Amino acid sequence: MMDWIYTIVSKVLLLWHSLFDKLWGDGTWLATNWDWVLAIVFLVLTVRVILFPLFIKQIRSQRAMQTLQPQLKALQEKHKGDKETLQREMMELYRREKANPLMGCLPLLIQMPIFFGVFHVIKRLGTGTSDETLYGWTAAQFQSGMAADLFGVSIGATFTNGGLAAVLCGILGIVMIITTYLTSRQMILKTGWSEDPTQKMMQKLMLYGIPATLIISAVAFPLGLIIYWTTTNLFTLGQQMWVLKKYPPPKMGGKPEPKIVDPEVAKALAPKVGAKPTTNAKRKTVKKNVG
């Protein structure tokens, strides 16, 4: 059932590998086969470019959801304790305003089959197989991929292989987990927590749940897949930074954003008890008396 995904992933990966292989041949430097490592990196860039229009739709959907926050809050107050009615009213509001609370997860859901495709293809390189020509590979390409290293560690190796593989997978695994957390945190800090319980639960899942599961996954992931995921996160951080700057969150009700003042600063600037009024304060008092 997933063979078509494996075939597409393989064709894109092999296309980039063929290009880099023609540019500088083997490309081995620092015990690394850069033609294969860069092929994985550019596989990420290909996927991200294809999904970019969907990412823009995701941002616009989140903006639409944000403008509905006051109405959602009013519904929660109105139907407090009546979850069934609240959910029905919220669904009606989404339908009327053409907003989709699930749109925020759609790019991730689309990426998951691609992710599993990359996982399967790279794991196949690490373990070997009796049929080397599956998914459009030639025997020569398969043997080359099996021999590909990053700093002397096979791209098919996992943390459980021990030694340098454990060190490299561990370091990149930590980077993968941190960047996964940062991509979600970046978006939530800019857009704010949702008033919709369902949407808020999704935000918490994205912020804490997925990075937590990666602690276990990083041990089982092949090195090549960790490279793929980490590259995806770094690209997403930069992409989100640009999009959030170009499409900033709307100001609710057209009101300017409130100025945040440090309580200690406000306390220091406040007039002291028994202190004489300043010149400006005296002028205001005189004007008031004259009026």
CSV table of C-alpha atoms in Angstrom, one decimal:
chain,number,residue,atom,x,y,z
A,1,MET,CA,0.0,0.0,0.0
A,2,MET,CA,2.9,2.4,0.7
A,3,ASP,CA,5.0,1.2,-2.2
A,4,TRP,CA,4.1,4.3,-4.3
A,5,ILE,CA,5.3,6.6,-1.5
A,6,TYR,CA,8.6,4.6,-1.2
A,7,THR,CA,9.0,4.9,-5.0
A,8,ILE,CA,8.5,8.7,-5.1
A,9,VAL,CA,10.8,9.2,-2.1
A,10,SER,CA,13.4,7.0,-3.8
A,11,LYS,CA,13.2,8.8,-7.2
A,12,VAL,CA,13.6,12.3,-5.6
A,13,LEU,CA,16.5,11.1,-3.4
A,14,LEU,CA,18.2,9.3,-6.4
A,15,LEU,CA,17.7,12.4,-8.6
A,16,TRP,CA,19.6,14.6,-6.2
A,17,HIS,CA,22.2,12.0,-5.6
A,18,SER,CA,22.8,11.7,-9.3
A,19,LEU,CA,23.2,15.4,-9.6
A,20,PHE,CA,25.7,15.8,-6.8
A,21,ASP,CA,27.5,12.6,-8.0
A,22,LYS,CA,28.0,14.2,-11.4
A,23,LEU,CA,29.2,17.5,-9.9
A,24,TRP,CA,32.1,16.1,-7.9
A,25,GLY,CA,32.1,12.3,-8.2
A,26,ASP,CA,32.4,10.4,-4.9
A,27,GLY,CA,32.5,13.6,-2.9
A,28,THR,CA,34.1,11.9,0.1
A,29,TRP,CA,35.6,14.4,2.7
A,30,LEU,CA,35.9,14.1,6.4
A,31,ALA,CA,34.9,10.4,6.2
A,32,THR,CA,31.5,11.6,4.8
A,33,ASN,CA,29.8,10.8,1.5
A,34,TRP,CA,28.5,14.3,0.8
A,35,ASP,CA,26.7,13.3,-2.4
A,36,TRP,CA,24.3,11.1,-0.2
A,37,VAL,CA,24.1,13.5,2.8
A,38,LEU,CA,23.2,16.5,0.5
A,39,ALA,CA,20.7,14.3,-1.4
A,40,ILE,CA,18.9,13.8,1.9
A,41,VAL,CA,19.1,17.6,2.7
A,42,PHE,CA,17.7,18.5,-0.8
A,43,LEU,CA,15.0,15.9,-0.5
A,44,VAL,CA,13.8,18.0,2.5
A,45,LEU,CA,14.0,21.2,0.5
A,46,THR,CA,12.0,19.6,-2.3
A,47,VAL,CA,9.2,18.5,0.1
A,48,ARG,CA,9.2,21.9,1.8
A,49,VAL,CA,8.9,23.8,-1.5
A,50,ILE,CA,6.0,21.6,-2.6
A,51,LEU,CA,4.2,22.1,0.7
A,52,PHE,CA,4.9,25.8,1.0
A,53,PRO,CA,1.4,26.9,-0.5
A,54,LEU,CA,-0.2,24.6,2.1
A,55,PHE,CA,1.8,26.2,4.8
A,56,ILE,CA,0.5,29.6,3.7
A,57,LYS,CA,-3.0,28.3,4.0
A,58,GLN,CA,-2.2,27.0,7.4
A,59,ILE,CA,-1.1,30.5,8.5
A,60,ARG,CA,-4.2,32.1,7.1
A,61,SER,CA,-6.4,29.5,8.8
A,62,GLN,CA,-4.7,30.3,12.1
A,63,ARG,CA,-5.3,34.0,11.6
A,64,ALA,CA,-9.0,33.3,11.0
A,65,MET,CA,-9.1,31.2,14.1
A,66,GLN,CA,-7.4,34.0,16.1
A,67,THR,CA,-10.0,36.6,15.0
A,68,LEU,CA,-12.7,34.3,16.3
A,69,GLN,CA,-11.2,34.1,19.8
A,70,PRO,CA,-13.5,36.7,21.4
A,71,GLN,CA,-16.6,34.9,20.0
A,72,LEU,CA,-15.3,31.6,21.2
A,73,LYS,CA,-14.7,33.0,24.7
A,74,ALA,CA,-18.2,34.4,24.8
A,75,LEU,CA,-19.7,31.0,23.8
A,76,GLN,CA,-17.6,29.3,26.6
A,77,GLU,CA,-19.1,31.7,29.1
A,78,LYS,CA,-22.6,31.3,27.8
A,79,HIS,CA,-22.6,27.5,27.7
A,80,LYS,CA,-20.4,26.9,30.7
A,81,GLY,CA,-21.0,23.4,32.0
A,82,ASP,CA,-22.9,22.3,28.8
A,83,LYS,CA,-20.1,20.8,26.6
A,84,GLU,CA,-22.5,19.3,24.0
A,85,THR,CA,-24.2,22.7,23.3
A,86,LEU,CA,-20.8,24.5,23.4
A,87,GLN,CA,-19.3,22.1,20.8
A,88,ARG,CA,-22.4,22.4,18.6
A,89,GLU,CA,-22.3,26.2,18.7
A,90,MET,CA,-18.6,26.3,18.0
A,91,MET,CA,-19.0,24.0,15.0
A,92,GLU,CA,-21.7,26.3,13.7
A,93,LEU,CA,-19.4,29.3,14.2
A,94,TYR,CA,-16.6,27.6,12.3
A,95,ARG,CA,-19.0,26.7,9.5
A,96,ARG,CA,-20.4,30.2,9.3
A,97,GLU,CA,-17.0,31.9,9.3
A,98,LYS,CA,-15.4,29.2,7.1
A,99,ALA,CA,-12.7,28.5,9.6
A,100,ASN,CA,-11.1,25.1,10.0
A,101,PRO,CA,-9.5,24.3,13.4
A,102,LEU,CA,-7.9,21.2,12.0
A,103,MET,CA,-6.0,23.1,9.2
A,104,GLY,CA,-3.1,23.8,11.6
A,105,CYS,CA,-2.3,20.1,11.7
A,106,LEU,CA,-2.8,19.4,7.9
A,107,PRO,CA,0.8,20.0,6.8
A,108,LEU,CA,2.1,17.7,9.4
A,109,LEU,CA,-0.4,15.0,8.5
A,110,ILE,CA,0.6,15.2,4.8
A,111,GLN,CA,4.3,15.1,5.8
A,112,MET,CA,3.9,11.9,7.8
A,113,PRO,CA,3.6,9.5,4.9
A,114,ILE,CA,6.6,11.1,3.3
A,115,PHE,CA,8.5,10.7,6.6
A,116,PHE,CA,7.6,7.0,6.8
A,117,GLY,CA,8.7,6.7,3.2
A,118,VAL,CA,12.1,8.2,4.1
A,119,PHE,CA,12.3,6.0,7.2
A,120,HIS,CA,11.6,2.9,5.2
A,121,VAL,CA,14.1,3.7,2.4
A,122,ILE,CA,17.0,4.7,4.7
A,123,LYS,CA,16.3,1.7,7.0
A,124,ARG,CA,16.5,-0.5,4.0
A,125,LEU,CA,19.9,0.9,3.2
A,126,GLY,CA,21.1,0.1,6.7
A,127,THR,CA,19.8,-3.4,6.9
A,128,GLY,CA,20.2,-4.5,3.3
A,129,THR,CA,17.7,-6.6,1.3
A,130,SER,CA,17.6,-9.5,-1.1
A,131,ASP,CA,16.0,-7.3,-3.8
A,132,GLU,CA,18.3,-4.3,-4.4
A,133,THR,CA,16.2,-2.9,-7.3
A,134,LEU,CA,13.0,-2.2,-5.4
A,135,TYR,CA,11.4,1.3,-5.8
A,136,GLY,CA,13.5,2.2,-8.9
A,137,TRP,CA,16.9,1.6,-7.4
A,138,THR,CA,19.7,0.0,-9.4
A,139,ALA,CA,22.0,-2.5,-7.7
A,140,ALA,CA,24.9,0.0,-8.0
A,141,GLN,CA,22.9,2.8,-6.4
A,142,PHE,CA,21.8,0.5,-3.6
A,143,GLN,CA,25.4,-0.6,-2.8
A,144,SER,CA,26.6,3.0,-2.9
A,145,GLY,CA,23.8,4.1,-0.5
A,146,MET,CA,24.7,1.2,1.9
A,147,ALA,CA,28.3,2.4,2.0
A,148,ALA,CA,27.4,6.1,2.6
A,149,ASP,CA,28.8,7.6,5.8
A,150,LEU,CA,28.5,10.7,7.9
A,151,PHE,CA,31.8,11.3,9.7
A,152,GLY,CA,32.5,7.6,9.4
A,153,VAL,CA,29.1,6.4,10.6
A,154,SER,CA,26.7,4.7,8.2
A,155,ILE,CA,23.6,6.7,7.4
A,156,GLY,CA,21.6,3.6,8.1
A,157,ALA,CA,23.1,3.2,11.6
A,158,THR,CA,21.1,3.8,14.8
A,159,PHE,CA,21.9,4.7,18.4
A,160,THR,CA,21.8,1.0,19.4
A,161,ASN,CA,24.9,0.3,17.2
A,162,GLY,CA,27.0,1.9,19.9
A,163,GLY,CA,30.4,3.6,19.7
A,164,LEU,CA,30.6,6.6,17.4
A,165,ALA,CA,27.2,5.8,15.9
A,166,ALA,CA,25.6,6.3,19.4
A,167,VAL,CA,27.5,9.6,19.9
A,168,LEU,CA,26.6,11.0,16.5
A,169,CYS,CA,22.9,9.8,16.7
A,170,GLY,CA,22.7,11.1,20.2
A,171,ILE,CA,24.0,14.6,19.4
A,172,LEU,CA,21.9,15.0,16.2
A,173,GLY,CA,18.9,13.4,18.1
A,174,ILE,CA,19.1,16.1,20.8
A,175,VAL,CA,19.2,18.8,18.1
A,176,MET,CA,16.2,17.1,16.4
A,177,ILE,CA,14.2,17.2,19.6
A,178,ILE,CA,15.1,20.8,20.5
A,179,THR,CA,14.4,22.1,17.0
A,180,THR,CA,11.0,20.2,17.0
A,181,TYR,CA,10.1,22.0,20.2
A,182,LEU,CA,11.3,25.4,18.9
A,183,THR,CA,9.3,25.2,15.7
A,184,SER,CA,6.1,24.8,17.7
A,185,ARG,CA,7.1,27.3,20.4
A,186,GLN,CA,7.9,30.0,17.7
A,187,MET,CA,4.4,29.7,16.3
A,188,ILE,CA,2.5,29.7,19.6
A,189,LEU,CA,4.5,32.7,21.0
A,190,LYS,CA,3.6,34.7,18.0
A,191,THR,CA,-0.1,33.7,17.7
A,192,GLY,CA,-0.9,33.1,21.3
A,193,TRP,CA,-2.8,30.2,23.0
A,194,SER,CA,-6.2,29.4,21.5
A,195,GLU,CA,-9.4,29.9,23.5
A,196,ASP,CA,-10.9,26.8,21.8
A,197,PRO,CA,-10.2,23.8,24.0
A,198,THR,CA,-9.7,21.5,21.0
A,199,GLN,CA,-7.3,23.9,19.3
A,200,LYS,CA,-5.5,24.5,22.6
A,201,MET,CA,-5.1,20.8,23.1
A,202,MET,CA,-3.5,20.5,19.6
A,203,GLN,CA,-1.1,23.3,20.5
A,204,LYS,CA,0.0,21.5,23.7
A,205,LEU,CA,0.4,18.3,21.7
A,206,MET,CA,2.6,20.0,19.1
A,207,LEU,CA,4.6,21.8,21.8
A,208,TYR,CA,5.2,19.1,24.3
A,209,GLY,CA,3.8,15.8,23.0
A,210,ILE,CA,5.7,15.4,19.8
A,211,PRO,CA,9.2,16.4,21.2
A,212,ALA,CA,8.6,14.0,24.1
A,213,THR,CA,7.9,11.0,21.8
A,214,LEU,CA,11.1,11.8,19.9
A,215,ILE,CA,13.2,11.0,23.0
A,216,ILE,CA,12.3,7.4,22.3
A,217,SER,CA,12.3,7.7,18.6
A,218,ALA,CA,15.8,9.2,18.4
A,219,VAL,CA,17.2,5.9,19.7
A,220,ALA,CA,15.5,3.9,16.9
A,221,PHE,CA,15.8,6.3,14.0
A,222,PRO,CA,18.5,5.7,11.4
A,223,LEU,CA,21.1,8.4,11.2
A,224,GLY,CA,19.9,9.4,7.7
A,225,LEU,CA,16.4,9.9,9.1
A,226,ILE,CA,17.7,12.1,11.9
A,227,ILE,CA,19.4,14.2,9.3
A,228,TYR,CA,16.2,14.5,7.4
A,229,TRP,CA,14.1,15.5,10.4
A,230,THR,CA,16.6,18.0,11.8
A,231,THR,CA,17.0,19.6,8.3
A,232,THR,CA,13.2,19.9,8.1
A,233,ASN,CA,13.0,21.6,11.5
A,234,LEU,CA,15.8,24.1,10.6
A,235,PHE,CA,14.1,24.9,7.3
A,236,THR,CA,10.7,25.3,9.1
A,237,LEU,CA,12.2,27.7,11.7
A,238,GLY,CA,13.5,30.0,9.0
A,239,GLN,CA,10.3,29.7,6.9
A,240,GLN,CA,8.0,30.5,9.9
A,241,MET,CA,10.2,33.5,10.8
A,242,TRP,CA,9.7,34.9,7.3
A,243,VAL,CA,6.0,34.1,7.1
A,244,LEU,CA,5.2,35.4,10.6
A,245,LYS,CA,7.0,38.7,9.7
A,246,LYS,CA,5.1,38.9,6.4
A,247,TYR,CA,1.7,37.9,7.8
A,248,PRO,CA,1.7,39.1,11.4
A,249,PRO,CA,-1.1,38.1,13.8
A,250,PRO,CA,-4.1,40.5,13.5
A,251,LYS,CA,-4.8,43.0,16.2
A,252,MET,CA,-8.0,42.1,17.9
A,253,GLY,CA,-10.8,44.6,17.3
A,254,GLY,CA,-8.3,47.0,15.6
A,255,LYS,CA,-6.9,48.0,19.0
A,256,PRO,CA,-3.2,48.5,19.4
A,257,GLU,CA,-1.3,45.9,21.3
A,258,PRO,CA,-1.1,46.7,25.0
A,259,LYS,CA,2.2,48.1,26.2
A,260,ILE,CA,3.8,45.7,28.8
A,261,VAL,CA,5.3,47.5,31.7
A,262,ASP,CA,7.6,45.8,34.3
A,263,PRO,CA,5.8,46.1,37.7
A,264,GLU,CA,9.1,47.1,39.3
A,265,VAL,CA,9.7,49.9,36.8
A,266,ALA,CA,6.1,51.1,37.3
A,267,LYS,CA,6.6,51.1,41.0
A,268,ALA,CA,9.8,53.1,40.7
A,269,LEU,CA,8.2,55.7,38.5
A,270,ALA,CA,5.1,56.1,40.6
A,271,PRO,CA,4.9,59.4,42.7
A,272,LYS,CA,6.0,59.0,46.3
A,273,VAL,CA,3.5,59.5,49.2
A,274,GLY,CA,3.7,63.1,50.4
A,275,ALA,CA,6.0,64.2,47.5
A,276,LYS,CA,5.4,67.6,46.0
A,277,PRO,CA,3.7,67.6,42.5
A,278,THR,CA,6.0,68.2,39.6
A,279,THR,CA,5.8,71.3,37.4
A,280,ASN,CA,3.7,69.5,34.8
A,281,ALA,CA,1.3,68.3,37.6
A,282,LYS,CA,1.0,71.9,39.0
A,283,ARG,CA,0.1,73.2,35.5
A,284,LYS,CA,-2.6,70.5,35.1
A,285,THR,CA,-3.9,71.5,38.6
A,286,VAL,CA,-4.0,75.2,37.7
A,287,LYS,CA,-5.7,74.6,34.4
A,288,LYS,CA,-8.3,72.5,36.2
A,289,ASN,CA,-9.0,75.2,38.7
A,290,VAL,CA,-9.2,77.9,36.0
A,291,GLY,CA,-11.6,75.7,34.1
